Short mmCIF file of C-alpha atoms in Angstrom, two decimals:
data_model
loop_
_atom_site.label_atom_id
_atom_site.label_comp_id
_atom_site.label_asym_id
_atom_site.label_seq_id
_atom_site.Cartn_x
_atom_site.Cartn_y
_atom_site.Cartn_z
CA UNK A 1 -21.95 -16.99 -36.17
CA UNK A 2 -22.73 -18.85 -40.01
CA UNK A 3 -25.82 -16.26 -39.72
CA UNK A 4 -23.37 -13.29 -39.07
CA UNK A 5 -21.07 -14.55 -42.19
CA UNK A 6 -24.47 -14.86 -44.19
CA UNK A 7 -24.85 -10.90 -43.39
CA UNK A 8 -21.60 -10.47 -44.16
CA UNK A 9 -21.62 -12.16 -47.43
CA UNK A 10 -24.52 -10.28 -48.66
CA UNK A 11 -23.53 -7.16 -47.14
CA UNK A 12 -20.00 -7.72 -49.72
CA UNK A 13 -22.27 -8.06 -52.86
CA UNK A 14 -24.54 -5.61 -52.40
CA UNK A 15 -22.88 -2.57 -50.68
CA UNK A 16 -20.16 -2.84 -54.16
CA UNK A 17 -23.26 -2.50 -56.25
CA UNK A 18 -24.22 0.49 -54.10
CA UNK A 19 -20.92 2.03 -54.28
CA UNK A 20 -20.05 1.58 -57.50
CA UNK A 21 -22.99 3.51 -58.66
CA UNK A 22 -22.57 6.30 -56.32
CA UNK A 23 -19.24 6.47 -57.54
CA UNK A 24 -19.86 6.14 -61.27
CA UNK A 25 -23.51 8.04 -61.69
CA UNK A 26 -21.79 11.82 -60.10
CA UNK A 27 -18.77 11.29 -61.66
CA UNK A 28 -20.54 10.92 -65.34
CA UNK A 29 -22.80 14.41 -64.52
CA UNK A 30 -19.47 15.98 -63.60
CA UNK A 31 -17.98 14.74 -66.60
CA UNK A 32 -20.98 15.43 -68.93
CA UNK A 33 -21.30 19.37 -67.13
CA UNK A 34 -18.28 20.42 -65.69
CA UNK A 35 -19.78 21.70 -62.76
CA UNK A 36 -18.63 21.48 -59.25
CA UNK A 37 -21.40 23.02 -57.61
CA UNK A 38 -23.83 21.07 -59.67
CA UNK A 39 -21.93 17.80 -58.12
CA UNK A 40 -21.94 19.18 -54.98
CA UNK A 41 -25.84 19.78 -55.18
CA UNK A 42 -26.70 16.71 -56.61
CA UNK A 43 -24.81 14.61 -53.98
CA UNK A 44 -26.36 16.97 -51.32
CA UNK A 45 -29.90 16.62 -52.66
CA UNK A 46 -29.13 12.30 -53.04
CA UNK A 47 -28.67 12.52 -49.32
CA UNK A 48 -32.10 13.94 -48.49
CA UNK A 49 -33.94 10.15 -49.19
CA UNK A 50 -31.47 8.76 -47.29
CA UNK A 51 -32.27 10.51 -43.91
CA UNK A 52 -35.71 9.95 -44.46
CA UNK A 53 -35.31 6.32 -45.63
CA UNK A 54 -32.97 6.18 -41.87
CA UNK A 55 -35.67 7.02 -39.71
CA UNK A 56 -38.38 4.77 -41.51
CA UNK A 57 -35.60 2.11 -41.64
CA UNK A 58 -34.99 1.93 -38.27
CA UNK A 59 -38.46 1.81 -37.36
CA UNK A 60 -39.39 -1.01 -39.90
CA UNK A 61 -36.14 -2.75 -38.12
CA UNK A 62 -38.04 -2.89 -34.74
CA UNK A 63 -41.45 -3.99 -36.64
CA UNK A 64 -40.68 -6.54 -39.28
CA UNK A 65 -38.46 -9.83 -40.01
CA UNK A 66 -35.06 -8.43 -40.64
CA UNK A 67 -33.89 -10.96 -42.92
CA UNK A 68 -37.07 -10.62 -45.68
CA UNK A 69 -36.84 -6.74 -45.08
CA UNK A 70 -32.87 -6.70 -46.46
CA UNK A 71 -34.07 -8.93 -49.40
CA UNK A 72 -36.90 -7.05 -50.22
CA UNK A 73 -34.69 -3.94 -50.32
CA UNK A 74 -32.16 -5.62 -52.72
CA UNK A 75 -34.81 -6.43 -55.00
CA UNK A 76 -36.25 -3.36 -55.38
CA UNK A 77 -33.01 -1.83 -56.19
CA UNK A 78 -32.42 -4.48 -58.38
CA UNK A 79 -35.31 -3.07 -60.40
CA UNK A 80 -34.20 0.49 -60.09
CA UNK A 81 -30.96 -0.21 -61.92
CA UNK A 82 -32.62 -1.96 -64.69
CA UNK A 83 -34.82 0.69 -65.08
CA UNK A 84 -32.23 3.22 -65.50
CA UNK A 85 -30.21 1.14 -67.42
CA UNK A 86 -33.28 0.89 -70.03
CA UNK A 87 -34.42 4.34 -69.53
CA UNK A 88 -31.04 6.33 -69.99
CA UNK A 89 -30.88 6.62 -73.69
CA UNK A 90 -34.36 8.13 -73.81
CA UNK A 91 -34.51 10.51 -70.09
CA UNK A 92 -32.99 13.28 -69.53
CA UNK A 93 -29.48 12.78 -67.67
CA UNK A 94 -30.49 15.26 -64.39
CA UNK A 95 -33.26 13.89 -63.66
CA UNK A 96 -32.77 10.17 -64.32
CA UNK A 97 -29.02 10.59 -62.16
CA UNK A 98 -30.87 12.31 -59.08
CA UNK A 99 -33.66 9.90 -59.33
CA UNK A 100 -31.65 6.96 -59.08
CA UNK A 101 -28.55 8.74 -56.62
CA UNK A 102 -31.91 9.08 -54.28
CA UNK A 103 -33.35 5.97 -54.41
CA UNK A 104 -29.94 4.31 -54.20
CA UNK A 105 -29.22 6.26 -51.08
CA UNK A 106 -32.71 6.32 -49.36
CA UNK A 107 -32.66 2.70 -49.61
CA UNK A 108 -29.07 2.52 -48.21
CA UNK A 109 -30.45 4.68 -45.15
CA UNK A 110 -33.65 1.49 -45.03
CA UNK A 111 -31.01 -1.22 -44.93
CA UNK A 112 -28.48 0.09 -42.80
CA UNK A 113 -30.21 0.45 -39.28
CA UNK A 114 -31.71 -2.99 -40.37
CA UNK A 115 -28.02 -4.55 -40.59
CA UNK A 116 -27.24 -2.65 -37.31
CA UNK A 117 -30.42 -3.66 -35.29
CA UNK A 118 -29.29 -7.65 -36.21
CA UNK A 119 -26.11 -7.75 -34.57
CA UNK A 120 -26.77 -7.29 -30.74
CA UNK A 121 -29.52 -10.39 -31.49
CA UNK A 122 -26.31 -12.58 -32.91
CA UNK A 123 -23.66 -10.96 -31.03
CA UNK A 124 -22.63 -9.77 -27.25
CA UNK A 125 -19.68 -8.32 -25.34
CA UNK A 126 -16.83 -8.10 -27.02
CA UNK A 127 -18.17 -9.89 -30.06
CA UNK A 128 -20.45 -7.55 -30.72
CA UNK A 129 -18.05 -4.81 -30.89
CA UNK A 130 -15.66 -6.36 -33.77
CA UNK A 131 -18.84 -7.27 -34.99
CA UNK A 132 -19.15 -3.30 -36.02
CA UNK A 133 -15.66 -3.15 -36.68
CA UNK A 134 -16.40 -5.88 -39.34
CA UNK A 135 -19.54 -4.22 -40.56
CA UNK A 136 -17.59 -0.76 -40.65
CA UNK A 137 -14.43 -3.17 -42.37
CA UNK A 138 -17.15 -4.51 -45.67
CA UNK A 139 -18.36 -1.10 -46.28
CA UNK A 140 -14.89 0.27 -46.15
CA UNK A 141 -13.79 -3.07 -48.76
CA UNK A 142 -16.84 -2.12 -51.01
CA UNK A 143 -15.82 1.59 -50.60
CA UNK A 144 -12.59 0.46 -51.77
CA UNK A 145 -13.98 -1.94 -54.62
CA UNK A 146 -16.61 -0.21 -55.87
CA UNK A 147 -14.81 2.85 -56.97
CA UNK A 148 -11.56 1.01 -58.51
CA UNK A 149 -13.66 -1.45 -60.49
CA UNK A 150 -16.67 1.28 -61.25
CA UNK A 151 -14.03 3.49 -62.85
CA UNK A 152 -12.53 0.38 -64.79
CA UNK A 153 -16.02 -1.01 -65.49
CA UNK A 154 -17.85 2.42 -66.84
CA UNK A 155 -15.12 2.86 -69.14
CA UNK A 156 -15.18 -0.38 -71.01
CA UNK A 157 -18.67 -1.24 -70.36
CA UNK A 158 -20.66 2.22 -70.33
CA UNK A 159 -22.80 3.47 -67.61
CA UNK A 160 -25.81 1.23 -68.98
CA UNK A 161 -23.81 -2.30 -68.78
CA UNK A 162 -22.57 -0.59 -65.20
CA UNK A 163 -26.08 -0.24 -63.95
CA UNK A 164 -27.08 -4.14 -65.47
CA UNK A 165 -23.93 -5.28 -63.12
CA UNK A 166 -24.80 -3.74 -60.22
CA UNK A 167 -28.09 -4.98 -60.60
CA UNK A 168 -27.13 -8.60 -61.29
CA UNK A 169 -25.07 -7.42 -57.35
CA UNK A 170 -28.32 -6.55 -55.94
CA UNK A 171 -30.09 -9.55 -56.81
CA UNK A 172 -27.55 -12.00 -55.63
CA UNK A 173 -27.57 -10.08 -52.27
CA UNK A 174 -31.60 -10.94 -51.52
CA UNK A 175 -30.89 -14.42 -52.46
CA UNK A 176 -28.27 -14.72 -49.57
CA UNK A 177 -30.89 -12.92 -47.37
CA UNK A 178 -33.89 -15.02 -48.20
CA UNK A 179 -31.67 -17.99 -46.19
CA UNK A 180 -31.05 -16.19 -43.46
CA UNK A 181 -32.18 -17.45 -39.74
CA UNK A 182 -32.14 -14.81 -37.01
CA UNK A 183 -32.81 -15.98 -33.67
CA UNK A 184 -35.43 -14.10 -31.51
CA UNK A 185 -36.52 -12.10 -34.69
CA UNK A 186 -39.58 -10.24 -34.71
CA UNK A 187 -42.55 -12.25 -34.88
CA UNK A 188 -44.87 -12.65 -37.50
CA UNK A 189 -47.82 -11.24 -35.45
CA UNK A 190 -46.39 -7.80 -34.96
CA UNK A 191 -48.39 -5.14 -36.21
CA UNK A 192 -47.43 -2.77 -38.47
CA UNK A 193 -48.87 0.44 -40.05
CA UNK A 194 -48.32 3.85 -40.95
CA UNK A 195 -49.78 4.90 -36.76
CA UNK A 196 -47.18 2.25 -35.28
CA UNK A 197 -43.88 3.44 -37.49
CA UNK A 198 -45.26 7.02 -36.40
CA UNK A 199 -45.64 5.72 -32.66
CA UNK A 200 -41.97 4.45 -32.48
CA UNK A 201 -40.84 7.55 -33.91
CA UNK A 202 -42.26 9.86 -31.50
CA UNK A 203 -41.24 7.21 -29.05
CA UNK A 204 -37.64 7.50 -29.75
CA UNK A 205 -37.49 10.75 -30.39
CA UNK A 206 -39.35 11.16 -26.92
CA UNK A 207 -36.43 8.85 -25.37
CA UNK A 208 -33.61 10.89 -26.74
CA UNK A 209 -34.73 14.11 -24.92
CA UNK A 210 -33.93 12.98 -22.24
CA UNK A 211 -30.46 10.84 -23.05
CA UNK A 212 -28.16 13.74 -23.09
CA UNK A 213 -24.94 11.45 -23.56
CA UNK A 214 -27.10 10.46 -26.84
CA UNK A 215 -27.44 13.83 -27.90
CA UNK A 216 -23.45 14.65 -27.46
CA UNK A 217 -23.17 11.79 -29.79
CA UNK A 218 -25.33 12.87 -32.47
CA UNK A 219 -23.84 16.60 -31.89
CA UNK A 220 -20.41 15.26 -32.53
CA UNK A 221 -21.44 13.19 -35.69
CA UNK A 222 -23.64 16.14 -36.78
CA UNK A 223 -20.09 18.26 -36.61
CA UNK A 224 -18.18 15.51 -39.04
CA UNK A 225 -20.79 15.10 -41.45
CA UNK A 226 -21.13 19.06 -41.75
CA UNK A 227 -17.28 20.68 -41.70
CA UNK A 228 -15.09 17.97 -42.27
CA UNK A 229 -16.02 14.55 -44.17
CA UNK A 230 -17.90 16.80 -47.16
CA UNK A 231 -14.87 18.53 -47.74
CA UNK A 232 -13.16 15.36 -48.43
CA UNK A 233 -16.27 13.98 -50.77
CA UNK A 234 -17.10 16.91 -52.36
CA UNK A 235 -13.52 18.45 -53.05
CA UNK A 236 -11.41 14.93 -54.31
CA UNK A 237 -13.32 14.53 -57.18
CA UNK A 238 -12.98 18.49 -57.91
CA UNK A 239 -9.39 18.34 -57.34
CA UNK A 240 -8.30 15.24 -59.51
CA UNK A 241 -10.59 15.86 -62.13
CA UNK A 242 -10.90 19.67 -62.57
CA UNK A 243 -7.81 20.77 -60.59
CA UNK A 244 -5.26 18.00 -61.72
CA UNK A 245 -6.86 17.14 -64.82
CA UNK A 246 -6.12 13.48 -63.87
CA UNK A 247 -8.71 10.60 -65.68
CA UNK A 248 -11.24 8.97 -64.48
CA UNK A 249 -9.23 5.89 -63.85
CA UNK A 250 -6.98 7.96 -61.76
CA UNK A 251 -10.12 9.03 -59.51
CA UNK A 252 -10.78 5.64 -58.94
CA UNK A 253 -7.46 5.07 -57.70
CA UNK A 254 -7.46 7.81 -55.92
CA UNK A 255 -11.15 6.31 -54.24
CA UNK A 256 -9.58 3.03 -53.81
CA UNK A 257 -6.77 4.41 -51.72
CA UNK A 258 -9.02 6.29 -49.61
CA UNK A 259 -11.13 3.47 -48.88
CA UNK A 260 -7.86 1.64 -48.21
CA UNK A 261 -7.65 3.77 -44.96
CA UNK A 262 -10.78 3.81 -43.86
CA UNK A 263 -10.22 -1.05 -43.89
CA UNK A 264 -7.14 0.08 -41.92
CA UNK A 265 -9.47 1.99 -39.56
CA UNK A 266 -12.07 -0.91 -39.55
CA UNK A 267 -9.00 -3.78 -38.55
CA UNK A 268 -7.62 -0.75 -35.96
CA UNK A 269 -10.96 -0.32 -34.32
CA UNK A 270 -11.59 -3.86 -33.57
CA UNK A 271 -8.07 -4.38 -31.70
CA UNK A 272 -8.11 -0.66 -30.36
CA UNK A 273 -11.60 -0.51 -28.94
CA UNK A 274 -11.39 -3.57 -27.10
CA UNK A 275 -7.80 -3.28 -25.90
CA UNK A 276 -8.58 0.26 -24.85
CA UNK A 277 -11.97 1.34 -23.87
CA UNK A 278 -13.31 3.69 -25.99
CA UNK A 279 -15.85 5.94 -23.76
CA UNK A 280 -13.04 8.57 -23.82
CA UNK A 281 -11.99 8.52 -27.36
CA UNK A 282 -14.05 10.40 -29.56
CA UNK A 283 -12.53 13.91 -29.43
CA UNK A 284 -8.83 12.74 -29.90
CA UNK A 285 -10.12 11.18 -32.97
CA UNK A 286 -11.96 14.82 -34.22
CA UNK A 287 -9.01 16.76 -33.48
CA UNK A 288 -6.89 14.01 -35.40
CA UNK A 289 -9.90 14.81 -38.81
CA UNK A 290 -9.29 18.46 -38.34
CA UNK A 291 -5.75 18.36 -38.01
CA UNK A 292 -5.82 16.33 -41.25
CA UNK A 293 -8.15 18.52 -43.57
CA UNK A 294 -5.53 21.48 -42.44
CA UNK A 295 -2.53 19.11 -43.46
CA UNK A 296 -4.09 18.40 -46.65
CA UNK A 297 -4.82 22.15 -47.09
CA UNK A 298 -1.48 23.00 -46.61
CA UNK A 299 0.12 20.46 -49.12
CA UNK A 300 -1.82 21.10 -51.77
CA UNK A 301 0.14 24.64 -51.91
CA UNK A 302 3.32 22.65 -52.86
CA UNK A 303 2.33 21.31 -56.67
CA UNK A 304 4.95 18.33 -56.46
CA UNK A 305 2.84 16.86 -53.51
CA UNK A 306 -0.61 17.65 -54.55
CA UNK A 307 -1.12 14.10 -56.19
CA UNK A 308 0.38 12.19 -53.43
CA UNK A 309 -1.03 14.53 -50.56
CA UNK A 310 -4.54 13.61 -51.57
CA UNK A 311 -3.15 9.70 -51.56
CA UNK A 312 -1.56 9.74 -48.07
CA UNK A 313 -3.57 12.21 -46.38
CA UNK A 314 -6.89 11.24 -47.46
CA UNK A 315 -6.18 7.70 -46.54
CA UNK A 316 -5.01 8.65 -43.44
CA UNK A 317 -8.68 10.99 -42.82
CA UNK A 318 -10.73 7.84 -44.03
CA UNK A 319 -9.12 5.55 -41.07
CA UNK A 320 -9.73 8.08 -38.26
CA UNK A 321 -13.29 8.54 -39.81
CA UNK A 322 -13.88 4.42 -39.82
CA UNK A 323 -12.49 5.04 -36.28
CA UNK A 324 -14.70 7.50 -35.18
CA UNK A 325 -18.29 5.18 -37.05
CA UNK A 326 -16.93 2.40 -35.06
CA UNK A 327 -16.68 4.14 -31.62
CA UNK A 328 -19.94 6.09 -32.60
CA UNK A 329 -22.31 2.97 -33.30
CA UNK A 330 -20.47 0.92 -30.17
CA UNK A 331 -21.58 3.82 -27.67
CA UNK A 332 -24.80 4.26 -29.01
CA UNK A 333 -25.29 -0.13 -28.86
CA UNK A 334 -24.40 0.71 -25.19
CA UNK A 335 -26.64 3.57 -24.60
CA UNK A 336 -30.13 2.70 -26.13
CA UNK A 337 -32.04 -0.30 -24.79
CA UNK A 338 -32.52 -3.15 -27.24
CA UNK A 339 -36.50 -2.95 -27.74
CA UNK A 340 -36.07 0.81 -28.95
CA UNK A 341 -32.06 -0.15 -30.59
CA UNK A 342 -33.38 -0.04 -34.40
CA UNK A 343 -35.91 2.76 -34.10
CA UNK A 344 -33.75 5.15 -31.75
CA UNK A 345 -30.25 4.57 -33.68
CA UNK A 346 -32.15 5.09 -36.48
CA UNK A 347 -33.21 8.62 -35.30
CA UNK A 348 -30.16 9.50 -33.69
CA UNK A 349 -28.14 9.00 -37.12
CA UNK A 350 -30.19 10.86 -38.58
CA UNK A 351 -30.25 13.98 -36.21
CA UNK A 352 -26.72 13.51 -36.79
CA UNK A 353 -26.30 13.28 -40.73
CA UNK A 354 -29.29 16.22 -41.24
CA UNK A 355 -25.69 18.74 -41.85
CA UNK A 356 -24.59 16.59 -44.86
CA UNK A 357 -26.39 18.01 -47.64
CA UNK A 358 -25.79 21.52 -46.16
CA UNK A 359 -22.14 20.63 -46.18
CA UNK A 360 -21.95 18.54 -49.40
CA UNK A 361 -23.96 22.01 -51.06
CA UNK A 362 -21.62 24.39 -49.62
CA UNK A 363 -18.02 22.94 -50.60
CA UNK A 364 -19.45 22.37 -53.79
CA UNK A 365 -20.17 26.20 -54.18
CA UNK A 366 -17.12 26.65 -52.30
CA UNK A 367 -14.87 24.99 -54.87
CA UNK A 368 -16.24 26.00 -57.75
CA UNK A 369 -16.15 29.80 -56.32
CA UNK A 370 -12.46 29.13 -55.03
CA UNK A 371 -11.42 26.99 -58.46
CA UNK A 372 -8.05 28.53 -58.13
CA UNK A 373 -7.34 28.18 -55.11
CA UNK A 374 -8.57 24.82 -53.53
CA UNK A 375 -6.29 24.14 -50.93
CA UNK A 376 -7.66 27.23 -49.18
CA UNK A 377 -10.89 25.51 -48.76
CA UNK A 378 -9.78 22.81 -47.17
CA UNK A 379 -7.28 24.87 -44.82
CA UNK A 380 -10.22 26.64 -43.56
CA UNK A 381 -12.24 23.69 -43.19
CA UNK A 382 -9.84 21.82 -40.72
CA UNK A 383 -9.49 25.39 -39.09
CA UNK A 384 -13.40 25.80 -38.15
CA UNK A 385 -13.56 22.25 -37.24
CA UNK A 386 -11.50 22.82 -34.55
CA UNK A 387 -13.19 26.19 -33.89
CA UNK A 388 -16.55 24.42 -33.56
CA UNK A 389 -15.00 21.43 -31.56
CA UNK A 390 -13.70 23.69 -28.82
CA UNK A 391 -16.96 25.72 -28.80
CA UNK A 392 -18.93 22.20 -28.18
CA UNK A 393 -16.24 21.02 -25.48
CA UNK A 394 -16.88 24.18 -23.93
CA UNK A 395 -20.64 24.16 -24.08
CA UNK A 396 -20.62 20.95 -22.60
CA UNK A 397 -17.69 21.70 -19.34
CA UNK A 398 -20.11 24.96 -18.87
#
């Protein structure tokens, strides 16, 4: 359990460092170009590294000593954010933001299915489930964190002295890492080369043609990540900053508050889940993501509750979404054997996530085409959620 805290611990420092910049590096592009569909691109094309860096992630997690492999990754972003930090006065801002938005999230996708592929070696039964409710409840805090404090901190310290920070975050993280212990890790022996992380791919992917439970899964993330979560983190930042003409600080509250839900959702899922099974639960919590993007929709009409819609409904859509993570990781824990867990989840999440970028692209086009009318975006998103939900139930009862 000290070796879980350990992962913990580091997982604190560094995800804020992560988050912050994601927060702070779009939101200074939107501020510099006024240009929702540029935001929406760039934060669609950032996602693109990420898949990729998922599926060699979860390879390298089945390969290599997890423990060196999360410091490693730490340090080399580390060295990304000081080299933006030293290079931004002198690059040109599109380039330099997407380069470092796509490192930052294609090493993200490397150290997440790392994280992941540790717990079922320090945790079982029920453990291991609030074990992912934990994980899911530190990237909800540094969700929560990084936004609050990145707004605070680029304003009085500059995107530079924000990127020097978040390094300093990055660094601390591999030191934790370097002392961790992992029992029945992956031995030193192991081979690894460009053929074997190739192998394990076409291994899993092999594997999951023939786990259609698996597939459902990934179908039903693949749903989320395309209609309904990229309305959310496309069109908040539109609407308080371009619709509401609210400051930055404001977004950042508005980010913390969202984040806020989705801890709520992390401390819900590890009572819920083990009180209640949770083989049943994942289109309950869809229809409840839906029914919220409609809500939110629909308030946004009325201009005295636009403000505190966003608050108390986007809260609200980040808990059922660290709801549905939670159940989504648990079942897929369950599902895959542990010599193929890293590799396999790995490939699975990323099946699942390949509709981001389309859907990140597409509400940012979206809002900026529909800048006067907003609300009727996200009306019609909850609408064909539900659309493509039944069309997937009944696919599947056929």
């Amino acid at each position: 359990m000290n070796t879980f805290i350990l992962i913990v611990l580091g997982q604190i420092v560094s995800l804020f460092g992560n988050a912050a910049l994601r927060f702070a590096l779009p939101l200074y592009l939107l501020r510099q170009t006024g240009s929702a569909a540029l935001y929406g691109g760039i934060t669609a094309l950032a996602m693109l590294p990420a898949l990729a860096g998922m599926l060699t992630g979860g390879a390298l997690a089945d390969r290599c000593r997890k423990a060196r492999l999360m410091a490693l990754l730490d340090l080399v972003t580390a060295g990304i954010s000081a080299a933006a930090a030293a290079g931004l006065p002198h690059l040109p801002l599109l380039p330099l933001v997407l380069t470092v938005l796509g490192s930052l999230y294609a090493i993200q996708g490397l150290y997440q299915p790392v994280v992941r592929a540790c717990l079922p070696l320090l945790l079982n039964g029920t453990q291991l489930l609030r074990g992912n409710a934990v994980i899911q409840l530190v990237d909800t805090v540094d969700e929560l964190l990084g936004p609050l404090l990145g707004a605070v901190l680029l304003e009085h310290l500059g995107i530079r002295g924000l990127l020097v920070l978040c390094g300093c975050c990055f660094a601390l993280s591999a030191g934790m890492e370097l002392c961790l212990r992992i029992p029945q890790d992956v031995p030193y022996d192991t081979k690894l080369s460009v053929r074997s992380l190739w192998a394990d791919l076409r291994e899993s992917a092999q594997f999951l043609t023939g786990q259609a439970a698996v597939l459902r899964l990934a179908a039903a993330m693949a749903a989320v990540n395309l209609l309904e979560v990229p309305a959310l983190t496309v069109g908040v930042p539109v609407l308080v900053v371009q619709t509401l003409q609210k400051s930055d600080a404001s977004l950042g509250l508005v980010q913390a508050v969202l984040s806020a839900g989705g801890i709520l959702g992390g401390v819900l899922a590890g009572t819920i889940f083990v009180r209640y099974p949770p083989i049943r639960s994942g289109t309950p919590l869809l229809l409840a993501l839906s029914g919220v993007c409609a809500a939110l929709g629909l308030a946004l009409r009325v201009s005295v509750l636009q403000f505190g819609s966003i608050l108390v409904l986007g809260a609200v859509f980040m808990a059922v979404a660290a709801l549905f993570n939670v159940w989504f990781f648990a079942q897929l824990q369950v599902l895959v054997p542990q010599a193929q867990l890293g590799k396999t989840t790995a490939c699975c999440t990323v099946l699942a996530c390949l509709t981001q970028p389309i859907g990140q692209a597409a509400y940012g086009i979206a809002f900026q085409h529909w800048a006067a009318h907003p609300a009727d975006v996200l009306l019609a998103a909850g609408v064909l959620s539900v659309l493509v939900l039944w069309l997937l139930q009944t696919r599947r009862t056929a």
